[in-house]
Coordinates of N, CA and C in Angstrom, one line a residue:
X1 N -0.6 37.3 -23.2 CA -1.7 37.4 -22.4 C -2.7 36.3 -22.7
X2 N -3.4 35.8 -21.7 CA -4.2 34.5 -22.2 C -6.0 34.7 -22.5
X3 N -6.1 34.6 -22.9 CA -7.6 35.2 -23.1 C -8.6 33.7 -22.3
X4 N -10.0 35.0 -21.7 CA -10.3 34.0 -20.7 C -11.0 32.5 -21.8
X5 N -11.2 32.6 -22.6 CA -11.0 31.5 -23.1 C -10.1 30.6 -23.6
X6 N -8.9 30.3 -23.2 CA -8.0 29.9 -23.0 C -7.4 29.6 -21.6
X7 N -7.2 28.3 -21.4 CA -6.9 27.9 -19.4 C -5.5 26.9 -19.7
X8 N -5.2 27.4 -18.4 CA -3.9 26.6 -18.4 C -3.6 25.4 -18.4
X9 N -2.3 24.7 -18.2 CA -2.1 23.0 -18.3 C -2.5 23.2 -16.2
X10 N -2.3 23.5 -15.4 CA -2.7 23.9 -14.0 C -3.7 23.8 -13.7
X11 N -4.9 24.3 -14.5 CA -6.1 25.1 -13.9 C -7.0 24.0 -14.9
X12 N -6.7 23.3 -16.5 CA -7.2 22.0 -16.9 C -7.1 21.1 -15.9
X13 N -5.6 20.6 -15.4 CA -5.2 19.2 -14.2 C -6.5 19.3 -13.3
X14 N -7.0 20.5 -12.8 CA -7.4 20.6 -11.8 C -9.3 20.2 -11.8
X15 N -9.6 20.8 -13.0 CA -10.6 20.3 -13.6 C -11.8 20.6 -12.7
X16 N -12.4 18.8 -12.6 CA -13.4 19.0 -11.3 C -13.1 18.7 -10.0
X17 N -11.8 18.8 -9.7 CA -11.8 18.4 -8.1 C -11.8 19.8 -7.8
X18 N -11.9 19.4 -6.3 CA -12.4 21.0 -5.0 C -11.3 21.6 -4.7
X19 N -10.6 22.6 -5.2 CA -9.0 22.7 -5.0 C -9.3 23.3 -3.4
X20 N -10.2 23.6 -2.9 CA -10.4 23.9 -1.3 C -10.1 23.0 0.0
X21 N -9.9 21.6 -0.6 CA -9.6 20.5 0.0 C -7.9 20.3 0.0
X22 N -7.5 21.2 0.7 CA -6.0 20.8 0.9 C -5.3 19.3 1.1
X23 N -6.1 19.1 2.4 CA -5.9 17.7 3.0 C -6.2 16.2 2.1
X24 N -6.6 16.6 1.5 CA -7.2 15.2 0.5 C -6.1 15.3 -1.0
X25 N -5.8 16.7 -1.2 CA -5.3 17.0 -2.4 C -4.0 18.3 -2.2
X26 N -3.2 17.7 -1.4 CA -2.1 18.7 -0.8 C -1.5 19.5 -1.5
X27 N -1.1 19.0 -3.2 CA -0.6 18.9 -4.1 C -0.6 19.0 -5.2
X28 N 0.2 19.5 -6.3 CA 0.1 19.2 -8.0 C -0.2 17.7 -8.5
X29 N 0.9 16.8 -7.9 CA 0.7 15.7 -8.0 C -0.7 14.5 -7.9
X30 N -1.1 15.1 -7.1 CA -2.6 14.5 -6.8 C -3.9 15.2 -7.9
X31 N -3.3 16.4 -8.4 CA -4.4 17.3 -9.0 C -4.1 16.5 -10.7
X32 N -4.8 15.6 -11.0 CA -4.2 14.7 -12.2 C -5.6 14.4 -12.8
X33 N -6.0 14.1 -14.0 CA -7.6 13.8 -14.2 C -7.5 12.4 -15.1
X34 N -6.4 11.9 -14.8 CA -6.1 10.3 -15.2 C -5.3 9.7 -14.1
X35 N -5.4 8.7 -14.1 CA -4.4 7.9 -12.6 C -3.1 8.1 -13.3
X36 N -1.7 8.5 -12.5 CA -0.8 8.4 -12.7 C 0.4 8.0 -11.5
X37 N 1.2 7.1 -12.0 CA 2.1 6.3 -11.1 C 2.7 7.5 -10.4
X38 N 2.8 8.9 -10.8 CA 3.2 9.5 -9.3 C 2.8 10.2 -8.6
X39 N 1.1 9.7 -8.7 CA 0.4 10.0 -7.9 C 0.6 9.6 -6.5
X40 N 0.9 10.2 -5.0 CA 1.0 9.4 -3.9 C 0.1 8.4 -3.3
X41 N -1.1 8.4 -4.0 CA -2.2 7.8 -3.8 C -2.2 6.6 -4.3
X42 N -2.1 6.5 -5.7 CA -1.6 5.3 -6.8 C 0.0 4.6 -6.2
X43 N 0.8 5.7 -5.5 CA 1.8 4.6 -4.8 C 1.6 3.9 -3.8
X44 N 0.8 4.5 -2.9 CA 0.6 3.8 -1.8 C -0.7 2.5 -2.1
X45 N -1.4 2.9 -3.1 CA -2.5 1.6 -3.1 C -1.9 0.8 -3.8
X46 N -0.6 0.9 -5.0 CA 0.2 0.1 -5.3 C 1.1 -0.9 -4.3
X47 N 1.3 -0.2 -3.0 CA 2.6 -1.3 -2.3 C 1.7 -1.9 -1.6
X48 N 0.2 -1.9 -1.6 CA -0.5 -2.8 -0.4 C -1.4 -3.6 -1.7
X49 N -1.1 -3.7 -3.3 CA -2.5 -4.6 -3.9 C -1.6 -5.7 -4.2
X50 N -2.1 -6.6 -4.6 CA -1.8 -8.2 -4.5 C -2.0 -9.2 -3.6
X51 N -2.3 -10.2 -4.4 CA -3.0 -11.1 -2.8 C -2.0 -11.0 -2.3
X52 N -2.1 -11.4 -0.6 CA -1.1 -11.7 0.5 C -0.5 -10.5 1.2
X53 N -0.8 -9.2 0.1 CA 0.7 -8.3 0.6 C 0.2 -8.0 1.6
X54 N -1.0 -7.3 2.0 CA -1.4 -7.3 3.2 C -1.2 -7.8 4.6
X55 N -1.1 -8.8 4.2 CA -0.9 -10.0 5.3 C 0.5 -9.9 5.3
X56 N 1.2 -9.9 4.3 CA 2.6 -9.8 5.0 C 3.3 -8.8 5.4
X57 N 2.4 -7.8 5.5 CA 3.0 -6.3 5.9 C 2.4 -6.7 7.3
X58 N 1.1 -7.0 7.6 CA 1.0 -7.4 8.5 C 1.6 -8.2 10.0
X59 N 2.3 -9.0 9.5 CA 3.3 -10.3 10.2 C 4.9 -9.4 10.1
X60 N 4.6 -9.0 9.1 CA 6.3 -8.1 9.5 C 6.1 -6.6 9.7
X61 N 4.9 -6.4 10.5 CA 4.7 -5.1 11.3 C 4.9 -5.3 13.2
X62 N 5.3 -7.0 13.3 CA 5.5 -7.3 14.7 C 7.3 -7.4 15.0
X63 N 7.5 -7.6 13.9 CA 9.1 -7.2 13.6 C 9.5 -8.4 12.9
X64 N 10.9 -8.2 12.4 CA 11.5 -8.9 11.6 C 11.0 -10.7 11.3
X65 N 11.1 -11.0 10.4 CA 10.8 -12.9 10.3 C 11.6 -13.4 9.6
X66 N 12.3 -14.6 9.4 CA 12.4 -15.2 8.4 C 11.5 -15.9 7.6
X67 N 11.6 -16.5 6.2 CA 10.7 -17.1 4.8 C 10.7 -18.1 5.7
X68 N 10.6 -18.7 6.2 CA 9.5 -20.2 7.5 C 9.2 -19.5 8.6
X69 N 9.2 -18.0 9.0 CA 8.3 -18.1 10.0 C 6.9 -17.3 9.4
X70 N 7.3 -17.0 8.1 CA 6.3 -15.9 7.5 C 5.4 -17.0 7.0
X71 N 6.0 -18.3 6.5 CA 5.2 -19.1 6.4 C 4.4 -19.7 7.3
X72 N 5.1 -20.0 8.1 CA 4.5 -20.7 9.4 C 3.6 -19.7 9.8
X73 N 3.1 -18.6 10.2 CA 2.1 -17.8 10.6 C 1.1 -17.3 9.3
X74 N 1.7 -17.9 7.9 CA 0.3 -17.6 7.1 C 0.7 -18.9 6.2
X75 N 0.4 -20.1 6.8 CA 0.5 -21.8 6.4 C -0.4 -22.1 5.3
X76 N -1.5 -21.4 4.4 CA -2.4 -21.4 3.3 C -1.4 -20.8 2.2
X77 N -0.6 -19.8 2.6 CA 0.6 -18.8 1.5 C 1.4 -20.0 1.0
X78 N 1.3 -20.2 -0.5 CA 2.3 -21.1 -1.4 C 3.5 -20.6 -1.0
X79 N 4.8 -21.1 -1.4 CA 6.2 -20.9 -1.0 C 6.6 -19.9 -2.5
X80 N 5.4 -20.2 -3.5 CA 6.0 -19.3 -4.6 C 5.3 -17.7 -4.3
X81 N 4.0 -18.1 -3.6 CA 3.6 -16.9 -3.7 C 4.3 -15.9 -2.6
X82 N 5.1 -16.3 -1.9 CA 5.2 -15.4 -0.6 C 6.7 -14.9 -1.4
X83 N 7.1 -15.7 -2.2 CA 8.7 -15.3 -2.7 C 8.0 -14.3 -3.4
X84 N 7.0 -14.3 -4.6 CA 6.9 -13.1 -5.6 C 6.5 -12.0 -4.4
X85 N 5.9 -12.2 -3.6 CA 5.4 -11.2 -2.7 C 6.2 -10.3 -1.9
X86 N 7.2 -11.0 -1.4 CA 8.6 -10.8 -0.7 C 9.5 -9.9 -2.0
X87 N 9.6 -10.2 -2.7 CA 10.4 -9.3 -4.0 C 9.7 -8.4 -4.7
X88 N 8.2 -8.5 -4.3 CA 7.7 -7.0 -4.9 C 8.0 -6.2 -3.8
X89 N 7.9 -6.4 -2.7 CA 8.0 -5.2 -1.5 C 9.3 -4.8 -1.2
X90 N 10.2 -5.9 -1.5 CA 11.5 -5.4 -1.3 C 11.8 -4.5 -2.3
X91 N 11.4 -4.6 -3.6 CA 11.7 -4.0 -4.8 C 10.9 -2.6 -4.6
X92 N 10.0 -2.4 -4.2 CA 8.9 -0.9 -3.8 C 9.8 -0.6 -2.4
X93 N 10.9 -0.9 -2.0 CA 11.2 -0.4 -1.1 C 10.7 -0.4 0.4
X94 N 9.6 -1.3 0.8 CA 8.8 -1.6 1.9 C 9.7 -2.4 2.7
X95 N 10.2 -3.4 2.0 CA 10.8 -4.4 3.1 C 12.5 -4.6 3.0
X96 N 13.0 -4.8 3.8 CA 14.5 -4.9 3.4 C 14.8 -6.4 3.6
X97 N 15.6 -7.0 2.8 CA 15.9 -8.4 3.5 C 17.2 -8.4 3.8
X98 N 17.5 -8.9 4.6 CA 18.9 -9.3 5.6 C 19.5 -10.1 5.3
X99 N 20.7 -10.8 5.0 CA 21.7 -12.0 5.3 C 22.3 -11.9 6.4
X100 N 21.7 -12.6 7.1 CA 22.3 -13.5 8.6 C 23.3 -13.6 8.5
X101 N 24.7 -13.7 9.5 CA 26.1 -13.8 9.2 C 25.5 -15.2 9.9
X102 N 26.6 -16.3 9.6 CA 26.7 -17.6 10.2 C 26.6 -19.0 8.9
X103 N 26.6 -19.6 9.1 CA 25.8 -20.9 8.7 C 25.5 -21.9 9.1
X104 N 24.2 -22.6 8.2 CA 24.2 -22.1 7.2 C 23.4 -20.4 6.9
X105 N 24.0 -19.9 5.8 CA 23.2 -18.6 5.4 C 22.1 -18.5 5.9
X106 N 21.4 -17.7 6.7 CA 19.7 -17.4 6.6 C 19.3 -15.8 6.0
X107 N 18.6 -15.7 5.6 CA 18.1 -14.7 5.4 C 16.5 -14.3 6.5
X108 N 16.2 -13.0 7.1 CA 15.2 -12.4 7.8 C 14.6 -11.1 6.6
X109 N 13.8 -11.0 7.3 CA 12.7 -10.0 6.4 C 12.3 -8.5 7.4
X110 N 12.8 -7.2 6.9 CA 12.1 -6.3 8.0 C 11.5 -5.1 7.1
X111 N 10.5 -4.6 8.0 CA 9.7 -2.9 7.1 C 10.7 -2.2 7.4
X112 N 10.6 -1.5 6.0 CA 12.0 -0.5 6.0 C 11.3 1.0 7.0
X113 N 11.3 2.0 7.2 CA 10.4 3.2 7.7 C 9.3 3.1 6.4
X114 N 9.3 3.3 5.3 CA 8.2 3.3 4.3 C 7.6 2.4 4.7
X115 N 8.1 1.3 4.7 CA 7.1 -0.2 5.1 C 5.8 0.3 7.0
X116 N 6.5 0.7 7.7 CA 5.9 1.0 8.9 C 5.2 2.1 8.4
X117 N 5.4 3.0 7.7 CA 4.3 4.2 7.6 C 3.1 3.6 7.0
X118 N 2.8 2.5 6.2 CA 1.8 1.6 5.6 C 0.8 1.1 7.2
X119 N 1.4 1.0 8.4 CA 0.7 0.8 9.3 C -1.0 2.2 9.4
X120 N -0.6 3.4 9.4 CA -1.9 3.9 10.0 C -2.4 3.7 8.8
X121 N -2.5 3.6 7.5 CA -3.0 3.1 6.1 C -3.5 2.0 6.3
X122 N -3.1 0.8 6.9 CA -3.7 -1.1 6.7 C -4.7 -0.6 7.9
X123 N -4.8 0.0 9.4 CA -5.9 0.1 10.2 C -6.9 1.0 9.8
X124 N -6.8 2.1 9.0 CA -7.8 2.8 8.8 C -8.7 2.4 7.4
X125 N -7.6 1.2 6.8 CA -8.5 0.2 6.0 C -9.5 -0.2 6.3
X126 N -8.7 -1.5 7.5 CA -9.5 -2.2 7.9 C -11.1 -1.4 8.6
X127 N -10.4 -0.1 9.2 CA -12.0 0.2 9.9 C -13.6 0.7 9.4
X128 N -12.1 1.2 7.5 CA -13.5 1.5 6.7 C -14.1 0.4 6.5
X129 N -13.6 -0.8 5.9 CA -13.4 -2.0 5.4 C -14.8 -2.4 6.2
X130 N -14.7 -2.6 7.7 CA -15.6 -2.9 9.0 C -17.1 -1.9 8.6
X131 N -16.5 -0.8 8.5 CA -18.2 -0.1 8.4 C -18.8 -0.4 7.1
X132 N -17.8 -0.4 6.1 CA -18.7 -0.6 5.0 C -19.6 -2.4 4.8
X133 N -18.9 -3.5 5.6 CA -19.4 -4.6 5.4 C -20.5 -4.1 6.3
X134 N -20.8 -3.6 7.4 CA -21.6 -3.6 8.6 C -23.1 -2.6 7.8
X135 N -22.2 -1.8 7.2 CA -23.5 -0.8 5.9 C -24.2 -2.1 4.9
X136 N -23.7 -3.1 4.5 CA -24.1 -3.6 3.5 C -25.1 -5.1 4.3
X137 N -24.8 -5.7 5.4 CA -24.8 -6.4 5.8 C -26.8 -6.3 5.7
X138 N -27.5 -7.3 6.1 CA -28.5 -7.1 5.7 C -29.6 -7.0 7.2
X139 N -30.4 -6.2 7.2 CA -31.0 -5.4 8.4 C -32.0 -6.3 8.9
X140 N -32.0 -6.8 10.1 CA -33.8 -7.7 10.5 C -34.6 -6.6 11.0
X141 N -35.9 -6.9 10.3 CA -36.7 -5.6 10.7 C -37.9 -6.6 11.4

């Protein structure tokens, strides 16, 4: 029997968050009082951080490209940076890359279904993203 001074590994995890909040906190997984990689939250702000990734979830949310059209549409992106960028998302499972039958070889770039669910995530970014600069911005009185 546990005496009420004594609390469980459950009811510690849970700590100070609002366990009444289903929606924000569905889960065990999210109920964590340190960041942890399986947290869904910490995955998903993992497959969108690094420069560019955005942008290139972006450009391959219109559909497939190849490495010169992804370039061609973000022409400031190094050729090194779009490669490490391209092999983290393939590697997180967001993007699949293709080999073209023909030659010479090409390779195309597409969102896997994980990669498209990152869609209502990058616009509800952006809209916070929009109110909070428009909160900060500075007021003429």
């Amino acid at each position: 029997m546990v005496s009420s001074h004594e609390t469980s590994e459950a009811e510690r995890l849970v700590g100070h968050q609002t366990e009444t909040d289903a929606e924000l906190v569905p889960d065990a997984r999210g109920r964590t009082d340190k960041p942890e990689s399986t947290c869904p939250v910490e995955v998903a702000l993992a497959a969108i951080s690094g420069r560019w990734a955005t942008l290139v979830l972006r450009e391959l949310m219109h559909g497939p490209c190849s490495f010169g059209e992804l370039r061609g549409r973000l022409p400031t992106l190094t050729a090194k940076v779009l490669t490490d960028r391209l092999g983290e998302l393939v590697a997180q499972g967001l993007v699949a890359k293709v080999r073209l039958s023909g030659f010479p070889v090409r390779t195309s770039y597409r969102l896997t279904d994980a990669g498209m669910e990152l869609r209502p995530l990058l616009i509800a970014l952006y809209s916070t993203g929009s109110r909070v600069l428009a909160a900060l911005a500075p007021r003429d009185e």
